[in-house]
PDB file of C-alpha atoms in Angstrom:
ATOM      1  CA  MET A  83       0.036   0.010   0.009  1.00 41.00           C
ATOM      2  CA  PRO A  84       1.457   3.405  -0.958  1.00 41.00           C
ATOM      3  CA  HIS A  85       2.015   5.923   1.792  1.00 36.00           C
ATOM      4  CA  TRP A  86       1.169   9.624   1.927  1.00 33.00           C
ATOM      5  CA  ASP A  87       3.508  12.512   1.365  1.00 35.00           C
ATOM      6  CA  ASP A  88       2.154  14.777   4.046  1.00 35.00           C
ATOM      7  CA  SER A  89       4.777  17.562   4.208  1.00 35.00           C
ATOM      8  CA  HIS A  90       3.129  20.880   3.546  1.00 30.00           C
ATOM      9  CA  SER A  91       4.406  24.348   3.830  1.00 31.00           C
ATOM     10  CA  CYS A  92       1.833  26.603   2.266  1.00 30.00           C
ATOM     11  CA  SER A  93       1.507  29.955   4.023  1.00 30.00           C
ATOM     12  CA  SER A  94      -2.198  30.100   3.446  1.00 29.00           C
ATOM     13  CA  CYS A  95      -2.812  26.975   5.466  1.00 30.00           C
ATOM     14  CA  SER A  96      -2.972  26.500   9.170  1.00 29.00           C
ATOM     15  CA  SER A  97      -0.058  24.619  10.492  1.00 28.00           C
ATOM     16  CA  SER A  98      -2.063  22.125  12.406  1.00 30.00           C
ATOM     17  CA  SER A  99      -4.056  19.290  10.843  1.00 32.00           C
ATOM     18  CA  SER A 100      -6.584  16.991  12.550  1.00 31.00           C
ATOM     19  CA  SER A 101      -5.393  13.898  10.678  1.00 32.00           C
ATOM     20  CA  GLU A 102      -1.946  12.863   9.416  1.00 31.00           C
ATOM     21  CA  GLU A 103      -3.552  11.711   6.049  1.00 33.00           C
ATOM     22  CA  GLU A 104      -5.206  15.090   5.197  1.00 30.00           C
ATOM     23  CA  GLU A 105      -3.741  18.205   3.704  1.00 31.00           C
ATOM     24  CA  PRO A 106      -4.988  21.482   5.358  1.00 28.00           C
ATOM     25  CA  ILE A 107      -8.166  22.716   3.694  1.00 25.00           C
ATOM     26  CA  HIS A 108      -8.158  25.765   1.425  1.00 27.00           C
ATOM     27  CA  THR A 109     -11.250  27.824   1.038  1.00 26.00           C
ATOM     28  CA  THR A 110     -12.553  28.706  -2.368  1.00 30.00           C
ATOM     29  CA  THR A 111     -14.275  31.987  -3.133  1.00 31.00           C
ATOM     30  CA  LYS A 112     -15.009  31.930  -6.829  1.00 36.00           C
ATOM     31  CA  THR A 113     -16.749  28.527  -7.163  1.00 36.00           C
ATOM     32  CA  THR A 114     -20.252  27.680  -8.212  1.00 41.00           C
ATOM     33  CA  THR A 115     -21.370  24.404  -6.761  1.00 40.00           C
ATOM     34  CA  THR A 116     -23.802  22.284  -8.896  1.00 38.00           C
ATOM     35  CA  THR A 117     -25.552  18.931  -8.661  1.00 34.00           C
ATOM     36  CA  THR A 118     -26.210  16.564 -11.559  1.00 33.00           C
ATOM     37  CA  THR A 119     -29.860  15.670 -11.674  1.00 30.00           C
ATOM     38  CA  THR A 120     -30.106  13.675 -14.876  1.00 32.00           C
ATOM     39  CA  ARG A 121     -28.354  10.613 -13.570  1.00 39.00           C
ATOM     40  CA  ALA A 122     -27.978   8.525 -10.387  1.00 37.00           C
ATOM     41  CA  PRO A 123     -27.823  10.701  -7.170  1.00 37.00           C
ATOM     42  CA  THR A 124     -24.765  12.898  -7.158  1.00 40.00           C
ATOM     43  CA  THR A 125     -23.424  14.617  -4.120  1.00 42.00           C
ATOM     44  CA  THR A 126     -22.813  18.381  -4.228  1.00 46.00           C
ATOM     45  CA  ILE A 127     -19.345  18.635  -2.692  1.00 43.00           C
ATOM     46  CA  PRO A 128     -17.661  21.613  -0.999  1.00 52.00           C
ATOM     47  CA  PRO A 129     -14.977  23.342  -3.054  1.00 48.00           C
ATOM     48  CA  GLU A 130     -12.096  22.128  -0.861  1.00 51.00           C
ATOM     49  CA  ILE A 131     -12.485  18.507  -2.035  1.00 67.00           C
ATOM     50  CA  PRO A 132      -9.776  17.763  -4.694  1.00 64.00           C
ATOM     51  CA  CYS A 133     -10.815  16.959  -8.224  1.00 87.00           C
ATOM     52  CA  LEU A 134     -10.137  15.892 -11.776  1.00 94.00           C
ATOM     53  CA  LEU A 135     -11.046  17.779 -14.924  1.00 94.00           C
ATOM     54  CA  GLU A 136     -14.025  16.824 -17.072  1.00 95.00           C
ATOM     55  CA  GLY A 137     -12.994  14.373 -19.723  1.00 96.00           C
ATOM     56  CA  THR A 138     -10.613  12.466 -17.477  1.00 96.00           C
ATOM     57  CA  GLU A 139     -10.935   8.718 -18.418  1.00 97.00           C
ATOM     58  CA  VAL A 140     -11.629   6.440 -15.397  1.00 96.00           C
ATOM     59  CA  LYS A 141     -10.969   2.736 -15.478  1.00 96.00           C
ATOM     60  CA  THR A 142     -14.177   0.792 -14.907  1.00 97.00           C
ATOM     61  CA  ILE A 143     -15.003  -2.880 -15.159  1.00 97.00           C
ATOM     62  CA  HIS A 144     -16.260  -2.050 -18.741  1.00 96.00           C
ATOM     63  CA  GLY A 145     -13.055  -0.196 -19.739  1.00 96.00           C
ATOM     64  CA  TYR A 146     -12.233   3.539 -19.676  1.00 96.00           C
ATOM     65  CA  VAL A 147     -15.204   5.940 -19.233  1.00 97.00           C
ATOM     66  CA  PRO A 148     -15.099   9.779 -19.108  1.00 97.00           C
ATOM     67  CA  ILE A 149     -15.447  10.881 -15.420  1.00 96.00           C
ATOM     68  CA  GLU A 150     -18.585  12.884 -16.165  1.00 95.00           C
ATOM     69  CA  ARG A 151     -20.366   9.627 -17.035  1.00 96.00           C
ATOM     70  CA  ILE A 152     -19.405   7.692 -13.857  1.00 96.00           C
ATOM     71  CA  LEU A 153     -22.488   6.881 -11.715  1.00 95.00           C
ATOM     72  CA  VAL A 154     -22.909   6.043  -8.005  1.00 95.00           C
ATOM     73  CA  GLY A 155     -22.783   2.249  -7.647  1.00 95.00           C
ATOM     74  CA  GLU A 156     -20.622   1.766 -10.726  1.00 96.00           C
ATOM     75  CA  LYS A 157     -17.597  -0.480 -10.290  1.00 96.00           C
ATOM     76  CA  LEU A 158     -14.059   0.866 -10.980  1.00 95.00           C
ATOM     77  CA  ILE A 159     -10.856  -1.043 -11.072  1.00 93.00           C
ATOM     78  CA  SER A 160      -8.395  -0.164  -8.238  1.00 90.00           C
ATOM     79  CA  ASP A 161      -4.644   0.299  -8.507  1.00 88.00           C
ATOM     80  CA  PHE A 162      -4.434  -3.366  -7.333  1.00 88.00           C
ATOM     81  CA  GLY A 163      -6.847  -4.615  -9.973  1.00 90.00           C
ATOM     82  CA  LYS A 164      -9.820  -5.275  -7.650  1.00 91.00           C
ATOM     83  CA  GLU A 165     -13.353  -4.088  -8.318  1.00 94.00           C
ATOM     84  CA  ILE A 166     -14.388  -1.116  -6.132  1.00 93.00           C
ATOM     85  CA  LYS A 167     -17.813   0.523  -5.927  1.00 94.00           C
ATOM     86  CA  VAL A 168     -18.437   4.285  -6.357  1.00 93.00           C
ATOM     87  CA  ALA A 169     -20.095   5.637  -3.214  1.00 91.00           C
ATOM     88  CA  LYS A 170     -20.439   9.352  -4.275  1.00 89.00           C
ATOM     89  CA  VAL A 171     -19.693  11.523  -7.344  1.00 91.00           C
ATOM     90  CA  GLY A 172     -19.114  15.241  -6.937  1.00 88.00           C
ATOM     91  CA  LYS A 173     -19.214  17.958  -9.568  1.00 89.00           C
ATOM     92  CA  TRP A 174     -18.691  21.647  -9.652  1.00 83.00           C
ATOM     93  CA  LEU A 175     -18.072  24.479 -12.103  1.00 87.00           C
ATOM     94  CA  LYS A 176     -15.076  26.763 -11.651  1.00 87.00           C
ATOM     95  CA  THR A 177     -13.939  30.002 -13.256  1.00 87.00           C
ATOM     96  CA  PHE A 178     -10.374  30.150 -14.606  1.00 89.00           C
ATOM     97  CA  GLU A 179      -8.235  32.805 -12.968  1.00 84.00           C
ATOM     98  CA  GLU A 180      -4.759  33.797 -14.319  1.00 82.00           C
ATOM     99  CA  ALA A 181      -3.444  34.665 -10.769  1.00 78.00           C
ATOM    100  CA  PRO A 182      -5.645  32.770  -8.339  1.00 79.00           C
ATOM    101  CA  GLN A 183      -5.524  33.850  -4.658  1.00 75.00           C
ATOM    102  CA  ASP A 184      -7.034  30.575  -3.638  1.00 73.00           C
ATOM    103  CA  LEU A 185      -4.808  27.469  -4.212  1.00 76.00           C
ATOM    104  CA  SER A 186      -7.866  25.209  -4.854  1.00 72.00           C
ATOM    105  CA  ASN A 187      -8.379  27.102  -8.094  1.00 78.00           C
ATOM    106  CA  ILE A 188      -5.042  25.839  -9.517  1.00 88.00           C
ATOM    107  CA  VAL A 189      -5.187  22.911 -11.950  1.00 93.00           C
ATOM    108  CA  TYR A 190      -1.987  21.114 -12.712  1.00 95.00           C
ATOM    109  CA  LYS A 191      -1.037  18.953 -15.675  1.00 96.00           C
ATOM    110  CA  ILE A 192       0.437  15.531 -15.443  1.00 96.00           C
ATOM    111  CA  PRO A 193       1.864  15.137 -19.006  1.00 96.00           C
ATOM    112  CA  LYS A 194       1.330  12.042 -21.136  1.00 96.00           C
ATOM    113  CA  GLY A 195       3.978   9.575 -20.400  1.00 95.00           C
ATOM    114  CA  GLU A 196       4.631  10.652 -16.737  1.00 94.00           C
ATOM    115  CA  TYR A 197       3.326   8.829 -13.732  1.00 94.00           C
ATOM    116  CA  GLY A 198       1.671   6.087 -15.808  1.00 94.00           C
ATOM    117  CA  ALA A 199      -0.533   8.505 -17.761  1.00 95.00           C
ATOM    118  CA  GLN A 200      -1.161   7.592 -21.404  1.00 96.00           C
ATOM    119  CA  SER A 201      -2.710  10.972 -22.033  1.00 96.00           C
ATOM    120  CA  ASP A 202      -2.533  14.308 -20.077  1.00 97.00           C
ATOM    121  CA  VAL A 203      -4.207  14.287 -16.695  1.00 96.00           C
ATOM    122  CA  PHE A 204      -5.491  17.516 -15.187  1.00 96.00           C
ATOM    123  CA  ILE A 205      -5.603  17.464 -11.414  1.00 94.00           C
ATOM    124  CA  THR A 206      -6.307  20.022  -8.708  1.00 90.00           C
ATOM    125  CA  HIS A 207      -3.832  21.350  -6.179  1.00 87.00           C
ATOM    126  CA  ASN A 208      -4.860  19.082  -3.325  1.00 84.00           C
ATOM    127  CA  HIS A 209      -5.328  15.788  -5.315  1.00 88.00           C
ATOM    128  CA  ARG A 210      -2.691  13.164  -4.744  1.00 89.00           C
ATOM    129  CA  PHE A 211      -1.437  10.785  -7.411  1.00 93.00           C
ATOM    130  CA  LEU A 212       0.918   7.813  -7.260  1.00 91.00           C
ATOM    131  CA  ASP A 213       4.662   8.253  -7.892  1.00 90.00           C
ATOM    132  CA  GLN A 214       5.175   4.735  -9.103  1.00 85.00           C
ATOM    133  CA  LYS A 215       8.952   4.901  -8.747  1.00 84.00           C
ATOM    134  CA  GLN A 216       8.847   5.609  -5.019  1.00 83.00           C
ATOM    135  CA  TRP A 217       5.393   4.071  -4.416  1.00 84.00           C
ATOM    136  CA  ILE A 218       4.270   7.297  -2.656  1.00 88.00           C
ATOM    137  CA  LEU A 219       1.084   9.358  -3.249  1.00 88.00           C
ATOM    138  CA  ARG A 220       2.235  12.835  -4.104  1.00 90.00           C
ATOM    139  CA  LEU A 221       0.683  16.298  -4.539  1.00 90.00           C
ATOM    140  CA  PRO A 222       1.140  17.919  -7.959  1.00 92.00           C
ATOM    141  CA  TYR A 223       2.967  21.080  -6.752  1.00 89.00           C
ATOM    142  CA  LYS A 224       5.419  18.958  -4.694  1.00 90.00           C
ATOM    143  CA  VAL A 225       6.907  17.278  -7.738  1.00 91.00           C
ATOM    144  CA  GLY A 226       7.190  20.434  -9.854  1.00 91.00           C
ATOM    145  CA  LEU A 227       4.284  19.831 -12.219  1.00 94.00           C
ATOM    146  CA  ALA A 228       3.350  22.908 -14.270  1.00 94.00           C
ATOM    147  CA  ARG A 229      -0.005  24.688 -13.904  1.00 94.00           C
ATOM    148  CA  ALA A 230      -2.390  23.846 -16.747  1.00 95.00           C
ATOM    149  CA  LYS A 231      -2.882  26.544 -19.355  1.00 94.00           C
ATOM    150  CA  ARG A 232      -6.289  28.135 -19.814  1.00 93.00           C
ATOM    151  CA  SER A 233      -6.552  26.722 -23.393  1.00 94.00           C
ATOM    152  CA  GLU A 234      -6.062  23.168 -21.918  1.00 95.00           C
ATOM    153  CA  ILE A 235      -8.877  23.285 -19.306  1.00 93.00           C
ATOM    154  CA  VAL A 236     -11.497  25.871 -20.131  1.00 94.00           C
ATOM    155  CA  LYS A 237     -14.340  24.364 -22.095  1.00 86.00           C
ATOM    156  CA  ASP A 238     -16.698  27.327 -22.107  1.00 83.00           C
ATOM    157  CA  ASN A 239     -14.722  30.281 -23.497  1.00 84.00           C
ATOM    158  CA  GLN A 240     -17.588  32.728 -23.140  1.00 88.00           C
ATOM    159  CA  ASN A 241     -17.863  32.241 -19.371  1.00 89.00           C
ATOM    160  CA  ASN A 242     -14.188  31.203 -18.942  1.00 90.00           C
ATOM    161  CA  THR A 243     -15.348  28.096 -16.950  1.00 91.00           C
ATOM    162  CA  TYR A 244     -14.378  24.467 -16.604  1.00 91.00           C
ATOM    163  CA  THR A 245     -15.960  21.526 -14.748  1.00 92.00           C
ATOM    164  CA  LEU A 246     -14.304  19.320 -12.106  1.00 91.00           C
ATOM    165  CA  TYR A 247     -15.409  15.957 -10.791  1.00 92.00           C
ATOM    166  CA  HIS A 248     -14.408  13.730  -7.919  1.00 87.00           C
ATOM    167  CA  ILE A 249     -15.195  10.180  -6.965  1.00 90.00           C
ATOM    168  CA  ARG A 250     -15.522   8.630  -3.518  1.00 88.00           C
ATOM    169  CA  MET A 251     -15.160   4.855  -3.303  1.00 88.00           C
ATOM    170  CA  GLU A 252     -16.863   2.740  -0.697  1.00 87.00           C
ATOM    171  CA  ASN A 253     -13.424   1.962   0.748  1.00 78.00           C
ATOM    172  CA  THR A 254     -11.417   5.155   0.740  1.00 72.00           C
ATOM    173  CA  ASP A 255      -8.253   3.226   1.210  1.00 79.00           C
ATOM    174  CA  ASP A 256      -8.560   2.159  -2.482  1.00 83.00           C
ATOM    175  CA  ASN A 257      -7.130   4.340  -5.186  1.00 89.00           C
ATOM    176  CA  PHE A 258      -8.360   4.304  -8.796  1.00 91.00           C
ATOM    177  CA  VAL A 259      -6.789   4.434 -12.333  1.00 94.00           C
ATOM    178  CA  VAL A 260      -7.243   7.289 -14.849  1.00 95.00           C
ATOM    179  CA  ASN A 261      -6.028   7.965 -18.401  1.00 94.00           C
ATOM    180  CA  GLY A 262      -4.434   4.639 -19.146  1.00 92.00           C
ATOM    181  CA  GLY A 263      -2.455   4.017 -15.880  1.00 93.00           C
ATOM    182  CA  CYS A 264      -2.092   7.078 -13.719  1.00 95.00           C
ATOM    183  CA  VAL A 265      -3.289   6.190 -10.158  1.00 93.00           C
ATOM    184  CA  VAL A 266      -5.130   8.836  -8.150  1.00 92.00           C
ATOM    185  CA  GLU A 267      -6.573   8.861  -4.628  1.00 88.00           C
ATOM    186  CA  SER A 268     -10.200   8.344  -3.811  1.00 82.00           C
ATOM    187  CA  TRP A 269     -12.137  11.207  -2.014  1.00 68.00           C
ATOM    188  CA  LYS A 270     -10.922  11.213   1.564  1.00 58.00           C
ATOM    189  CA  THR A 271     -13.324  12.850   4.080  1.00 52.00           C
TER     190      THR A 271
END
C-alpha cells in the first residue's frame, strides 16, 4: 500500500491538521457548486475537495469511461486490480483565474508519459497521485508539475469556466486508475 507524502508548507494553510492523512483545507471564493440531476444521485461537494477535470478517463469494469459519465454504484478498477464501488460523485463548475488567490483554483497537468498517464491528466492542487517509482502518493505542486494553461482546461470560453469531478469509493483506502495508468486517490473525508 502506498504511503502519503504529508509535508506541507503553504503559508495560506494553518499549521495544524486533525489527521496525518489530510492536507490542510483551502477555502474557495469563486466557485459555483452544482448537482447533476439527470443521472444517479450525485453529491454536491464543498470546493475544498480535490478533483479531476471533465474528460478524465476512469478505468471501470467495462473499460475507460469519461469521469462525467461515472455513476454512483458503478464499479471501478483499483490500483491493485480489484473491483471497487463508487459511493459518491461530486461535480462543480469553476472559473479560470490567471493569478488565483485561492490554491484550490489551480489545476496542474500531469503530462502524457509521466506517472503512468497515457494522455494528459489535469488534477487540482490538493489531489494526490501515485509516484510509481517511489510508491508514494504525491501532490502535484510537490513534484514540480506545471500549472495547466487556460486553453487546456477551459471548455466554455464565453464564461471562462471548466468543470471538475471527484469520486468517492466505498473503501477510501482504495485508489483508482485514470487515463491509461495514472493512479489517483479516492475522495478522503
